[in-house]
Coordinates of C-alpha atoms in Angstrom, one line a residue:
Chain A
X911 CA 81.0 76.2 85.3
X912 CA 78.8 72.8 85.8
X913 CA 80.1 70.1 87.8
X914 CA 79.9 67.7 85.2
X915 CA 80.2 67.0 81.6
X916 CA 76.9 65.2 81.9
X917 CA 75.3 68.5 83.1
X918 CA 76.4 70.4 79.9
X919 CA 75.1 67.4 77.9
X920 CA 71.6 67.4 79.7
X921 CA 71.7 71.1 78.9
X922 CA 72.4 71.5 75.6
X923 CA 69.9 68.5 74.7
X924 CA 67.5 70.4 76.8
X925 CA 68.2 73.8 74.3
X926 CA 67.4 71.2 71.2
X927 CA 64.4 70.2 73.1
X928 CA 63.1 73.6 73.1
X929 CA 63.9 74.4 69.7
X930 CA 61.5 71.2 68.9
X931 CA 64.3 68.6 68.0
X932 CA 62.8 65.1 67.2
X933 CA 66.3 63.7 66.8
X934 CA 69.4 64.5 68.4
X935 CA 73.0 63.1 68.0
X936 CA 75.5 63.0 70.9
X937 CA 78.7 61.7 70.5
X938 CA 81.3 61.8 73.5
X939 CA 85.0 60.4 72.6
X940 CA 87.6 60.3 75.5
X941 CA 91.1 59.7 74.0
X942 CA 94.3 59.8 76.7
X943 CA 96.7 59.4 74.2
X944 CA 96.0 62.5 72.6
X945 CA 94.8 64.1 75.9
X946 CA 91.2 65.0 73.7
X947 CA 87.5 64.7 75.5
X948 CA 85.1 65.6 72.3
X949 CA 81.9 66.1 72.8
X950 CA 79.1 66.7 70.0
X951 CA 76.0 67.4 69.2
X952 CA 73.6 67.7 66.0
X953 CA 69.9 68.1 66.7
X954 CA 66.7 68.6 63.5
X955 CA 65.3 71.0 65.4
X956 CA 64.2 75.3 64.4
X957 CA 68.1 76.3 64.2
X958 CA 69.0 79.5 65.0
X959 CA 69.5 82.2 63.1
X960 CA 72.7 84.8 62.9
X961 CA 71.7 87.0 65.4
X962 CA 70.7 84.3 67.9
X963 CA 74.6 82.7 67.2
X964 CA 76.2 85.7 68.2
X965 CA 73.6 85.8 71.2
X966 CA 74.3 82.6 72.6
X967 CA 78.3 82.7 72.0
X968 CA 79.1 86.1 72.9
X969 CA 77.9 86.9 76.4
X970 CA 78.6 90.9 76.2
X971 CA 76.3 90.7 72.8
X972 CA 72.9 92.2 73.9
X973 CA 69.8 93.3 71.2
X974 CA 66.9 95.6 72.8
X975 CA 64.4 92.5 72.4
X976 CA 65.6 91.4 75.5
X977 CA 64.4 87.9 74.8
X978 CA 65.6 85.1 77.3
X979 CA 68.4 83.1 75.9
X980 CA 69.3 79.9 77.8
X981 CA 73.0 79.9 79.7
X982 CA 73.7 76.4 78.2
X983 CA 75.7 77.5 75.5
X984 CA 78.1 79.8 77.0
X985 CA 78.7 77.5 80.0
X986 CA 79.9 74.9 77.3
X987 CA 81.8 77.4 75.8
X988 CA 83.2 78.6 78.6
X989 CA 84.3 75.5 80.5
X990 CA 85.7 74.3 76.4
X991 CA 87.8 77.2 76.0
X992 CA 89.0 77.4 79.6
X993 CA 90.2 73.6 79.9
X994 CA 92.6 74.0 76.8
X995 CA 89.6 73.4 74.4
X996 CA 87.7 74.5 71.6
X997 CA 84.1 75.3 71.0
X998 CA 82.1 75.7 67.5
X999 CA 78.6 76.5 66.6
X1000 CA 77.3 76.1 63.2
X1001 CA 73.4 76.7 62.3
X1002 CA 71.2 78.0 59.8
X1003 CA 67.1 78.6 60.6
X1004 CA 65.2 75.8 60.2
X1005 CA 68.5 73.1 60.1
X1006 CA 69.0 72.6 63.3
X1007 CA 71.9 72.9 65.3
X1008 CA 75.7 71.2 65.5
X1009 CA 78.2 71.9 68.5
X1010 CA 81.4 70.4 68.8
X1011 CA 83.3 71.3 71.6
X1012 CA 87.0 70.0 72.9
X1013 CA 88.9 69.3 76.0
X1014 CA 92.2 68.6 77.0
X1015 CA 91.7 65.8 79.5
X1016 CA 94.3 66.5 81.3
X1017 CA 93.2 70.1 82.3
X1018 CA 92.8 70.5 86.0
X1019 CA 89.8 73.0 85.9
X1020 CA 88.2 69.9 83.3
X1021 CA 84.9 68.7 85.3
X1022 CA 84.9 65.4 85.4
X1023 CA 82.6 63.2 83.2
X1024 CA 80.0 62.4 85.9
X1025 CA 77.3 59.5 85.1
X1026 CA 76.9 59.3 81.8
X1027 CA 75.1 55.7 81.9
X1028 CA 72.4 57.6 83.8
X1029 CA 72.6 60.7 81.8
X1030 CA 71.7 58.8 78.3
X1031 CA 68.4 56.6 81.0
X1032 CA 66.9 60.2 81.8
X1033 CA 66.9 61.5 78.4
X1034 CA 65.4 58.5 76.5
X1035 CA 63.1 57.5 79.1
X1036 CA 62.3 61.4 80.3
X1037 CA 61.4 62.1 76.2
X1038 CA 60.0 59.4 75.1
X1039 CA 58.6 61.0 71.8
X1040 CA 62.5 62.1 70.8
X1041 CA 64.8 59.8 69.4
X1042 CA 68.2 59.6 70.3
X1043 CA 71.6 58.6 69.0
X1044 CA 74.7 57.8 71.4
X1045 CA 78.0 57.6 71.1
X1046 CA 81.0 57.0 73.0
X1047 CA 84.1 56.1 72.5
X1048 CA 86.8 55.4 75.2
X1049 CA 90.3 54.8 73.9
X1050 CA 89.2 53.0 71.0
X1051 CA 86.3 50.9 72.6
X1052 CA 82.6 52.2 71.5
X1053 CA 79.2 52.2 72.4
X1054 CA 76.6 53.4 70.4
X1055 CA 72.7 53.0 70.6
X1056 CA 70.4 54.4 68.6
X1057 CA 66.6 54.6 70.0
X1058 CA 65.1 54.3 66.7
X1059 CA 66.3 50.8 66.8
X1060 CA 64.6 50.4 69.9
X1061 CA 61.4 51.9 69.2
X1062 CA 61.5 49.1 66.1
X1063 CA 61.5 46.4 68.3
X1064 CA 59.1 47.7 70.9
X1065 CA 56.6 48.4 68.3
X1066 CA 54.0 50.3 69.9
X1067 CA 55.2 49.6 73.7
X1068 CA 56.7 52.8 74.9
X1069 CA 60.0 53.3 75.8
X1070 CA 58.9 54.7 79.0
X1071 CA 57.2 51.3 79.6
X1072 CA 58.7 49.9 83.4
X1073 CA 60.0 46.3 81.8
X1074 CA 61.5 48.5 78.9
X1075 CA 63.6 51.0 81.3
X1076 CA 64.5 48.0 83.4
X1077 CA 66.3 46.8 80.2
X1078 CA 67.5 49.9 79.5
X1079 CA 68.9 50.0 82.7
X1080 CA 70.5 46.4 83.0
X1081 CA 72.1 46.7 79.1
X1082 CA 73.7 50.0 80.0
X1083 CA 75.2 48.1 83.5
X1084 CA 76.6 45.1 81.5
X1085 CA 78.5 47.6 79.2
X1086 CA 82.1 47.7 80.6
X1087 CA 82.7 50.8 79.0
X1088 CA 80.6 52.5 81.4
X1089 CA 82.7 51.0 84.5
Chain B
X118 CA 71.2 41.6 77.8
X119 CA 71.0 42.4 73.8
X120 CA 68.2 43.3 71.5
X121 CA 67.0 39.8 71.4
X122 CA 66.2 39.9 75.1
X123 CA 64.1 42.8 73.9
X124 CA 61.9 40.8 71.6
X125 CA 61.4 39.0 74.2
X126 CA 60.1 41.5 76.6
X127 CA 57.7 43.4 73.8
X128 CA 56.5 39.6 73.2
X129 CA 55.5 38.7 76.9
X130 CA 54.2 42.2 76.9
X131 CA 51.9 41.8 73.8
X132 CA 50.7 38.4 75.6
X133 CA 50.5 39.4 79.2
X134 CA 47.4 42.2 80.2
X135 CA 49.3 42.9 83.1
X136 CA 52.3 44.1 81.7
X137 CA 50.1 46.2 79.3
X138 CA 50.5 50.1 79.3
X139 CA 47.5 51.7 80.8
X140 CA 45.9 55.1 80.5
X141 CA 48.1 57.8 82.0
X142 CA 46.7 58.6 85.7
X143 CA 49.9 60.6 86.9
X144 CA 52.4 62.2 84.8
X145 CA 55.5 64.1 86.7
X146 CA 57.2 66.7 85.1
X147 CA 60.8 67.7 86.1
X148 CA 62.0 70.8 85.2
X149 CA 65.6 70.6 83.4
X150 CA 66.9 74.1 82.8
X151 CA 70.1 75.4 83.3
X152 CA 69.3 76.0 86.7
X153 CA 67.5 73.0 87.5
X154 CA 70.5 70.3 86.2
X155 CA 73.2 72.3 88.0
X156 CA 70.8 72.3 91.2
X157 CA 70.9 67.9 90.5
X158 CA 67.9 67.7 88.5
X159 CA 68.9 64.5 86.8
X160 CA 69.1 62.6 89.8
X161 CA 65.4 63.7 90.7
X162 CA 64.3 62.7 87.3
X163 CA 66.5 59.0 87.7
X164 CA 64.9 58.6 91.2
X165 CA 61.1 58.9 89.6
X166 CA 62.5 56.6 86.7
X167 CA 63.4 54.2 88.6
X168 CA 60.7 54.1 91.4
X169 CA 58.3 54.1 88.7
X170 CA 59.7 51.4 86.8
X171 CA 60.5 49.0 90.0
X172 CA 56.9 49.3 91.4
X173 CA 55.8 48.8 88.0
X174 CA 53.5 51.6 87.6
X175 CA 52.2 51.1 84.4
X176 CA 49.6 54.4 84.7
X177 CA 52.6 56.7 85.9
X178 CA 55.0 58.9 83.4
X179 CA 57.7 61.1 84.1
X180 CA 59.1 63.7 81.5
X181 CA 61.7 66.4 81.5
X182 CA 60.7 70.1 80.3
X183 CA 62.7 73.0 80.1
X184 CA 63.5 76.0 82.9
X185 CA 60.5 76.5 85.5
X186 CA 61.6 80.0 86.5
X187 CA 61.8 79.6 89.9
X188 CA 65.9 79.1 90.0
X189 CA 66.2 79.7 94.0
X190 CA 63.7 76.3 94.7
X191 CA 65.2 73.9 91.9
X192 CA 65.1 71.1 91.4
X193 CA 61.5 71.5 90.5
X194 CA 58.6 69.5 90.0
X195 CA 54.9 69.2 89.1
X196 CA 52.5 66.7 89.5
X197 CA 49.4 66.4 86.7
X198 CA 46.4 64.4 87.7
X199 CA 42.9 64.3 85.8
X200 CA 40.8 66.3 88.2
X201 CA 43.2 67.4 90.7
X202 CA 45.2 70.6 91.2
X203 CA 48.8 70.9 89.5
X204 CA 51.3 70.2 92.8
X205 CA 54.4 71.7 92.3
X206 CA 57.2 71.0 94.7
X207 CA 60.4 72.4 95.0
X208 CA 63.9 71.8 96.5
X209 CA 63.5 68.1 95.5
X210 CA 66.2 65.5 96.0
X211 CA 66.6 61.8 95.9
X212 CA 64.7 61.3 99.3
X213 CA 62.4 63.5 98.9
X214 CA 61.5 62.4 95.5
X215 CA 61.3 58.6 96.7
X216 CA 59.1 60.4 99.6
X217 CA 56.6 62.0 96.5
X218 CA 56.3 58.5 94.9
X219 CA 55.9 56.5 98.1
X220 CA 53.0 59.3 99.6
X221 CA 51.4 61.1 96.8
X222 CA 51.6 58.5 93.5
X223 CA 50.9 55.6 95.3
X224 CA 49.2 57.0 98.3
X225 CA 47.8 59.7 97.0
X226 CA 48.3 62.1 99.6
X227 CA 50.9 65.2 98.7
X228 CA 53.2 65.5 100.9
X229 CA 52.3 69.1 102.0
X230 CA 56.5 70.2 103.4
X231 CA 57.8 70.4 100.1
X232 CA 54.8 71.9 98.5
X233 CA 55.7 74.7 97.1
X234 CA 52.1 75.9 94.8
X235 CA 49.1 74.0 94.0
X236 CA 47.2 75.5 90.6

């Protein structure tokens, strides 16, 4: 199991990455009243097809091609399922991928969150070609930021540019969501 | 801090040459596989993020890229420069990482404990 949510995040953006994603949705909602953590994640990258489902869900499922298959998947599905969860994986070649996966919060083998302010830094500044959506929503207060809007502004500075992290940075800190 | 403030920043940029991007002298690659995050990858990548962006180094990019291979010396990175040998080091942390941008990207001597390949 990771030690964070924020790890299975970073990893299962990282699978998108590989699969050539140029956009990918994450949205995180934390709700105590219904003791629910939902994560999710849509990505426009290759997809995968039925085989490589069953490959990535199904850890006992093996095929003589013996090609590598990232851990990312069945670690989410693992630490869903064992934290009072649920875990679904829908895809079709060349429509990229959706994952939602569940939590009850109140599960003591649950990881806990970790930073996610940081999390969401590393993966616009660290792919500056991909855009990004985020969402999160904390018992009923949301933040959302989409890097295409951005990217609008910026214009042909990069998003990797020092002065643009350093934003970055400061208008993630002054969200109180965050705290 | 709001979009506005944005605007603002792209406009000084647009006016200011110093605060204009230049050609990419050093770009650091962290590797961000399964392996690599659990081993605390993300902070690595954050460190050089943040390094980079308070020295202002405006010829310096860090990316992320998928698994490296090596799981047993993760965190992993590797250091492209035009004309020079790929350095890859491995068992970075924060220190270590603030140690690479502080010696090699600015000084431009690798720091040879932590080196764990040159190609």
């Amino acid at each position: 199991m990771m030690e964070e949510i924020c790890a299975h995040i970073m990893d299962i953006t990282a699978n998108a990455l590989s699969a050539g994603a140029h956009y990918i949705v994450i949205s995180i909602e934390e709700d105590h009243e219904r003791n629910l953590l939902a994560t999710r994640f849509n990505d426009n990258g290759k997809g995968m097809s039925e085989e490589m489902i069953r490959r990535v869900t199904d850890p006992f499922f093996s095929t003589k091609t013996g090609k590598k298959v990232g851990l990312g998947i069945p670690l989410l599905k693992g630490t869903a399922e064992t934290c009072g969860g649920t875990f679904s994986l829908t895809s079709k070649l060349g429509e990229g991928v959706d994952i939602f996966a569940t939590f009850a919060l109140d599960h003591p083998d649950l990881p806990p969150l970790g930073n996610l302010k940081e999390t969401i830094i590393v993966l616009i500044v660290g792919n500056p070609d991909v855009d990004f959506s985020f969402t999160y929503t904390k018992d009923g207060n949301k933040f959302s930021l989409d890097t295409r809007e951005i990217k609008d502004i910026i214009g042909d500075m990069p998003v990797n540019h020092p002065e643009v992290v350093k934003f970055l940075t400061k208008f993630l800190d002054e969200k109180t969501i965050f705290v | 801090m709001n979009l506005e403030d944005l605007k603002k920043i792209r406009e000084k940029a647009e006016k200011d040459i110093e605060l204009r991007q230049k050609k990419t002298r050093i770009k650091i690659v962290v590797g961000m596989g399964t392996s690599g995050i659990a081993a605390g990858a993300r902070e690595v990548l954050k460190t050089f993020v943040e390094e980079i962006s308070n020295r202002n180094l405006l010829d310096v990019v860090v990316t992320q890229t998928g698994e490296k291979g090596l799981a047993s010396q993760e965190p992993m990175i590797e250091i492209f420069e035009e004309g020079k040998p790929v350095i890859v080091y491995g068992n970075i942390d924060k220190k270590k990482a603030q140690g690479i941008v502080e010696n090699h990207i600015v000084g431009g001597r690798p720091v040879m404990e932590y080196v764990i390949e040159a190609k």
